């Protein structure tokens, strides 16, 4: 019997990408430390990292029913923090140089860089993490997966970028200026980058989980949406107008509401399909009516894991829940995209095998 999809070995390309991205992120942080000094860097890093636990928990909570592989999530975060940061700075500077040579004033060049070049370049680079994961397309089963991966890339990018911004503020006006900027970037608008890039995540996930002929058009549409939101916020910030900043903030919050609605609707659909597909496996002895009731609500799943931990079966319960959810996702992929019958049977049997090994109650 083949290993279930949930136990896939990571590809060499994924591991290499993770290492390269991590090294680049550390290199950027080392340069910041050298240029800004230990005090300024320490404060800036602390301010940048402070909201991360809450933000990561918020993003990962979207995908509790079918958690993504930790290595893939780490890759997306590291890609945003490393490759996207380094390439984004380089390409934006190159683009600004063209406008300098064209005779634009320094103020105009700075504004063009912030409002036009940065959104175009940075969203393309952050979104490329999703495109790289297309090779592992079995991991993107729905729109929520696209949002989660894109948000991880956005959080990685924002974390390193914020260190740089706080360090600049500290160097110009001291600790008070860095803290003041933190209020804006770390408290008022901490989800900016994840929200922008989630538009691309939606596009990529839609293209992978649908069968209509125009599905791949969703990727450039998502990219345009990401660039628009990013450019809108940067443009409002450059005006110095609270009214424009307020308008941009409301638009971005509307996008956040849209993303939350998408995840809630998709979760309800998954639960409904779970209740539809899993009872058919009752004859295998692996899924009882009580199991179906447990699997189709988050609270019941959590309670089952708590009971299982007390009985020394915590890992077994987690494996069972994940395999049962993956089995439902397999049926959904077949329903939405079509799956070759032999491959469907192999993956189904592998997942049933995982459920059989885990179910000891």
Coordinates of C-alpha atoms in Angstrom, one line a residue:
X1 CA 0.0 0.0 0.0
X2 CA 1.4 3.4 -0.9
X3 CA 1.9 6.1 1.6
X4 CA -0.9 8.6 1.9
X5 CA -0.6 12.1 0.5
X6 CA -0.3 13.5 4.0
X7 CA 3.0 11.7 4.3
X8 CA 4.7 12.9 1.1
X9 CA 8.4 13.4 1.3
X10 CA 9.5 17.1 0.8
X11 CA 11.1 17.7 -2.6
X12 CA 14.7 18.7 -2.9
X13 CA 13.7 21.9 -4.6
X14 CA 11.5 22.8 -1.7
X15 CA 14.3 22.2 0.8
X16 CA 16.8 24.2 -1.3
X17 CA 14.3 27.1 -1.6
X18 CA 13.8 27.1 2.1
X19 CA 17.5 27.1 2.8
X20 CA 18.3 29.8 0.2
X21 CA 15.4 32.0 1.4
X22 CA 16.4 31.6 5.1
X23 CA 20.1 32.5 4.3
X24 CA 19.0 35.6 2.4
X25 CA 16.7 36.7 5.2
X26 CA 19.5 36.3 7.8
X27 CA 21.9 38.2 5.5
X28 CA 19.5 41.2 5.2
X29 CA 19.1 41.2 9.0
X30 CA 22.8 41.0 9.5
X31 CA 23.3 44.1 7.3
X32 CA 20.7 45.9 9.2
X33 CA 22.4 45.0 12.5
X34 CA 25.8 46.2 11.1
X35 CA 24.4 49.5 9.8
X36 CA 22.0 50.4 12.6
X37 CA 23.8 49.2 15.6
X38 CA 22.7 46.7 18.3
X39 CA 20.4 49.1 20.2
X40 CA 18.4 50.3 17.2
X41 CA 18.4 46.9 15.6
X42 CA 17.3 45.2 18.9
X43 CA 14.4 47.5 19.4
X44 CA 13.4 47.3 15.7
X45 CA 13.5 43.5 15.7
X46 CA 11.5 43.3 18.9
X47 CA 8.8 45.6 17.5
X48 CA 8.7 43.7 14.2
X49 CA 8.5 40.3 15.9
X50 CA 6.0 41.3 18.7
X51 CA 2.8 40.9 16.7
X52 CA 4.0 37.8 14.8
X53 CA 2.7 35.1 17.2
X54 CA -0.9 36.6 17.1
X55 CA -0.8 37.1 13.3
X56 CA 0.6 33.6 12.6
X57 CA -2.1 32.1 14.9
X58 CA -4.8 34.1 13.1
X59 CA -3.6 32.9 9.7
X60 CA -3.2 29.3 10.6
X61 CA -6.6 29.2 12.4
X62 CA -8.2 29.6 8.9
X63 CA -7.0 26.2 8.0
X64 CA -7.7 24.1 11.1
X65 CA -9.7 21.5 9.3
X66 CA -6.9 20.5 6.9
X67 CA -3.6 21.9 8.2
X68 CA -1.0 22.5 5.5
X69 CA 2.5 20.8 5.8
X70 CA 4.7 22.8 8.2
X71 CA 7.6 22.7 5.8
X72 CA 5.6 24.2 3.0
X73 CA 4.3 27.0 5.3
X74 CA 7.9 27.6 6.5
X75 CA 9.0 27.8 2.8
X76 CA 6.3 30.5 2.0
X77 CA 7.3 32.5 5.1
X78 CA 11.0 32.3 4.4
X79 CA 10.5 33.1 0.7
X80 CA 8.7 36.3 1.6
X81 CA 11.3 37.2 4.3
X82 CA 14.3 36.4 2.1
X83 CA 14.1 36.1 -1.7
X84 CA 11.2 38.5 -2.0
X85 CA 12.8 41.1 0.2
X86 CA 16.2 41.0 -1.5
X87 CA 14.9 40.9 -5.1
X88 CA 12.2 43.5 -4.3
X89 CA 14.8 46.0 -3.0
X90 CA 17.1 45.4 -6.0
X91 CA 14.4 45.6 -8.7
X92 CA 12.8 48.6 -7.1
X93 CA 16.1 50.4 -7.0
X94 CA 16.8 49.5 -10.6
X95 CA 13.4 50.8 -11.6
X96 CA 13.9 54.1 -9.8
X97 CA 17.2 54.5 -11.5
X98 CA 15.5 54.6 -14.9
X99 CA 13.3 57.5 -13.7
X100 CA 16.3 59.3 -12.3
X101 CA 18.0 59.1 -15.6
X102 CA 14.8 60.3 -17.3
X103 CA 15.1 63.5 -15.3
X104 CA 12.5 63.1 -12.6
X105 CA 13.0 64.9 -9.3
X106 CA 14.1 62.9 -6.3
X107 CA 10.7 63.4 -4.7
X108 CA 8.9 62.1 -7.8
X109 CA 11.2 59.1 -8.0
X110 CA 10.6 58.3 -4.4
X111 CA 6.8 58.5 -4.8
X112 CA 6.9 56.4 -8.0
X113 CA 9.0 53.8 -6.2
X114 CA 6.5 53.6 -3.3
X115 CA 3.2 53.8 -5.2
X116 CA 4.0 52.1 -8.5
X117 CA 7.2 50.1 -8.5
X118 CA 7.1 48.6 -5.0
X119 CA 3.5 47.2 -5.4
X120 CA 4.2 45.8 -8.9
X121 CA 7.6 44.2 -7.9
X122 CA 6.8 43.1 -4.4
X123 CA 3.5 41.4 -5.1
X124 CA 5.0 39.6 -8.1
X125 CA 7.8 38.3 -5.9
X126 CA 5.6 37.3 -2.9
X127 CA 3.1 35.7 -5.2
X128 CA 5.8 33.7 -6.9
X129 CA 5.9 31.5 -3.8
X130 CA 2.4 30.3 -4.7
X131 CA 3.5 29.7 -8.3
X132 CA 6.4 27.6 -7.1
X133 CA 4.0 25.5 -5.0
X134 CA 2.0 24.7 -8.2
X135 CA 4.4 21.8 -8.5
X136 CA 2.9 20.5 -5.3
X137 CA -0.6 21.2 -6.5
X138 CA -2.1 18.4 -4.4
X139 CA -1.4 20.6 -1.3
X140 CA -3.7 23.3 -2.6
X141 CA -7.2 21.9 -2.2
X142 CA -9.2 25.0 -1.9
X143 CA -9.3 28.8 -1.8
X144 CA -8.4 28.8 1.9
X145 CA -5.1 27.1 1.1
X146 CA -4.2 29.8 -1.3
X147 CA -5.0 32.5 1.3
X148 CA -2.9 30.7 3.9
X149 CA 0.2 30.3 1.8
X150 CA 0.0 33.8 0.5
X151 CA -0.5 35.2 4.0
X152 CA 2.6 33.4 5.2
X153 CA 4.7 34.9 2.4
X154 CA 3.2 38.3 3.2
X155 CA 4.0 37.9 6.9
X156 CA 7.6 36.9 6.2
X157 CA 8.0 39.9 3.9
X158 CA 6.4 42.3 6.4
X159 CA 8.5 41.1 9.3
X160 CA 11.8 41.8 7.7
X161 CA 10.6 45.0 6.0
X162 CA 9.3 46.4 9.3
X163 CA 12.7 45.9 10.9
X164 CA 14.1 48.1 8.2
X165 CA 11.4 50.8 8.6
X166 CA 11.7 50.9 12.4
X167 CA 15.5 51.1 12.2
X168 CA 15.3 54.0 9.8
X169 CA 12.8 55.8 12.1
X170 CA 15.1 55.1 15.1
X171 CA 18.1 56.4 13.3
X172 CA 16.4 59.7 12.3
X173 CA 14.3 60.5 15.4
X174 CA 15.1 57.9 18.1
X175 CA 13.1 55.2 19.9
X176 CA 9.9 57.3 20.1
X177 CA 9.7 57.5 16.3
X178 CA 10.2 53.8 16.0
X179 CA 7.4 53.1 18.5
X180 CA 5.1 55.6 16.8
X181 CA 5.7 53.9 13.4
X182 CA 5.1 50.5 15.1
X183 CA 1.6 51.7 16.1
X184 CA 0.8 52.3 12.5
X185 CA 2.5 49.3 10.9
X186 CA 2.3 46.8 13.7
X187 CA -1.0 47.5 15.3
X188 CA -3.3 49.5 13.0
X189 CA -2.3 47.8 9.7
X190 CA -0.4 44.6 10.6
X191 CA -2.2 42.5 7.9
X192 CA -1.5 44.7 4.9
X193 CA 1.0 42.5 3.1
X194 CA -0.9 39.2 3.9
X195 CA -4.1 40.8 2.6
X196 CA -2.5 42.1 -0.6
X197 CA -0.8 38.8 -1.5
X198 CA -3.9 36.8 -0.6
X199 CA -5.5 38.2 -3.7
X200 CA -2.9 36.3 -5.7
X201 CA -3.4 33.2 -3.4
X202 CA -7.1 33.3 -4.3
X203 CA -6.3 33.4 -8.0
X204 CA -3.8 30.6 -7.9
X205 CA -6.1 28.4 -5.7
X206 CA -9.0 29.0 -8.0
X207 CA -7.0 28.1 -11.1
X208 CA -6.0 24.8 -9.4
X209 CA -9.3 23.8 -8.0
X210 CA -11.7 24.5 -10.9
X211 CA -12.1 23.0 -14.4
X212 CA -13.6 25.9 -16.4
X213 CA -11.5 27.0 -19.5
X214 CA -10.8 30.5 -18.1
X215 CA -9.7 29.4 -14.7
X216 CA -6.0 30.5 -15.2
X217 CA -7.2 34.1 -15.9
X218 CA -7.8 34.2 -12.1
X219 CA -4.1 34.4 -11.5
X220 CA -3.4 37.7 -13.3
X221 CA -6.7 39.1 -11.9
X222 CA -5.5 38.3 -8.4
X223 CA -2.2 39.9 -9.1
X224 CA -3.9 43.1 -10.3
X225 CA -6.0 43.1 -7.1
X226 CA -2.9 42.7 -5.0
X227 CA -1.1 45.5 -6.8
X228 CA -4.1 47.8 -6.5
X229 CA -4.5 47.3 -2.7
X230 CA -0.8 47.7 -2.1
X231 CA -0.6 50.8 -4.3
X232 CA -3.7 52.3 -2.8
X233 CA -2.2 52.1 0.7
X234 CA 1.2 53.4 -0.3
X235 CA -0.4 56.1 -2.3
X236 CA -2.6 57.2 0.6
X237 CA 0.4 57.2 2.9
X238 CA 2.5 59.4 0.6
X239 CA -0.3 62.1 0.5
X240 CA -0.1 62.6 4.3
X241 CA -3.9 62.9 4.3
X242 CA -5.7 61.2 7.1
X243 CA -8.8 61.1 4.9
X244 CA -7.1 59.2 2.1
X245 CA -5.4 56.9 4.6
X246 CA -8.9 56.2 6.1
X247 CA -10.4 55.4 2.7
X248 CA -7.5 53.1 1.8
X249 CA -7.8 51.4 5.2
X250 CA -11.5 50.8 4.7
X251 CA -11.0 49.3 1.3
X252 CA -8.3 46.9 2.7
X253 CA -10.6 46.0 5.6
X254 CA -13.3 45.2 3.0
X255 CA -10.8 42.9 1.3
X256 CA -10.1 41.2 4.7
X257 CA -13.8 40.6 5.2
X258 CA -14.0 39.1 1.8
X259 CA -11.2 36.7 2.6
X260 CA -12.8 35.7 5.9
X261 CA -16.2 35.1 4.2
X262 CA -14.4 32.9 1.6
X263 CA -12.8 30.8 4.3
X264 CA -16.0 30.4 6.3
X265 CA -18.1 29.5 3.2
X266 CA -15.5 27.0 2.1
X267 CA -15.2 25.4 5.6
X268 CA -19.0 25.0 5.8
X269 CA -18.9 23.4 2.3
X270 CA -16.2 21.0 3.3
X271 CA -18.0 20.0 6.5
X272 CA -21.2 19.4 4.4
X273 CA -19.3 17.3 1.9
X274 CA -17.6 15.4 4.7
X275 CA -21.0 14.5 6.1
X276 CA -22.0 13.4 2.6
X277 CA -19.0 11.3 1.6
X278 CA -17.8 9.7 4.8
X279 CA -20.9 7.7 5.8
X280 CA -20.3 5.6 2.6
X281 CA -17.3 4.2 4.3
X282 CA -19.2 2.9 7.2
X283 CA -19.1 -0.6 5.8
X284 CA -15.3 -0.6 6.2
X285 CA -15.6 -0.3 10.0
X286 CA -13.4 2.8 9.9
X287 CA -16.2 5.5 10.1
X288 CA -19.1 5.2 12.5
X289 CA -22.0 7.7 12.9
X290 CA -20.2 9.0 16.0
X291 CA -17.0 9.5 14.0
X292 CA -18.9 11.5 11.4
X293 CA -20.5 13.7 14.1
X294 CA -17.1 14.2 15.6
X295 CA -15.4 15.1 12.3
X296 CA -17.9 17.6 11.1
X297 CA -17.5 20.3 13.9
X298 CA -14.4 22.0 15.1
X299 CA -15.4 21.8 18.7
X300 CA -16.1 18.1 18.5
X301 CA -12.7 17.5 16.8
X302 CA -11.0 19.4 19.6
X303 CA -12.8 17.5 22.3
X304 CA -11.9 14.2 20.6
X305 CA -8.2 15.1 20.6
X306 CA -8.4 16.1 24.2
X307 CA -10.0 12.8 25.2
X308 CA -7.5 10.9 23.0
X309 CA -4.5 12.6 24.7
X310 CA -5.9 11.5 28.1
X311 CA -6.1 7.9 26.7
X312 CA -2.6 8.0 25.2
X313 CA -4.0 8.2 21.7
X314 CA -3.4 11.9 20.9
X315 CA -1.3 11.4 17.8
X316 CA -3.5 8.6 16.6
X317 CA -6.6 10.8 16.8
X318 CA -4.9 13.7 15.0
X319 CA -3.7 11.3 12.2
X320 CA -7.3 9.9 11.9
X321 CA -8.9 13.3 11.7
X322 CA -6.4 14.5 9.1
X323 CA -6.7 11.3 7.0
X324 CA -10.5 11.5 7.0
X325 CA -10.4 15.2 6.0
X326 CA -7.9 14.4 3.2
X327 CA -10.3 11.6 2.0
X328 CA -13.0 14.2 1.8
X329 CA -10.7 16.6 -0.1
X330 CA -9.9 13.8 -2.5
X331 CA -13.5 13.4 -3.3
X332 CA -13.8 17.2 -3.7
X333 CA -10.9 17.2 -6.1
X334 CA -12.5 14.5 -8.2
X335 CA -15.8 16.4 -8.1
X336 CA -14.3 19.7 -9.1
X337 CA -11.4 18.8 -11.3
X338 CA -11.7 15.1 -12.1
X339 CA -9.2 12.5 -11.0
X340 CA -8.0 9.5 -13.0
X341 CA -9.8 6.5 -11.6
X342 CA -6.7 4.5 -10.8
X343 CA -5.0 7.4 -9.1
X344 CA -8.2 8.1 -7.1
X345 CA -8.4 4.4 -6.0
X346 CA -4.7 4.4 -4.9
X347 CA -5.0 7.6 -2.9
X348 CA -8.3 6.6 -1.4
X349 CA -6.9 3.2 -0.3
X350 CA -3.8 4.9 1.1
X351 CA -5.9 7.2 3.2
X352 CA -8.2 4.4 4.4
X353 CA -5.0 2.6 5.4
X354 CA -3.9 5.6 7.4
X355 CA -7.3 5.7 9.1
X356 CA -7.1 2.0 9.9
X357 CA -3.7 2.3 11.5
X358 CA -4.8 5.3 13.6
X359 CA -8.3 4.2 14.7
X360 CA -7.7 2.4 18.0
X361 CA -10.9 3.2 19.8

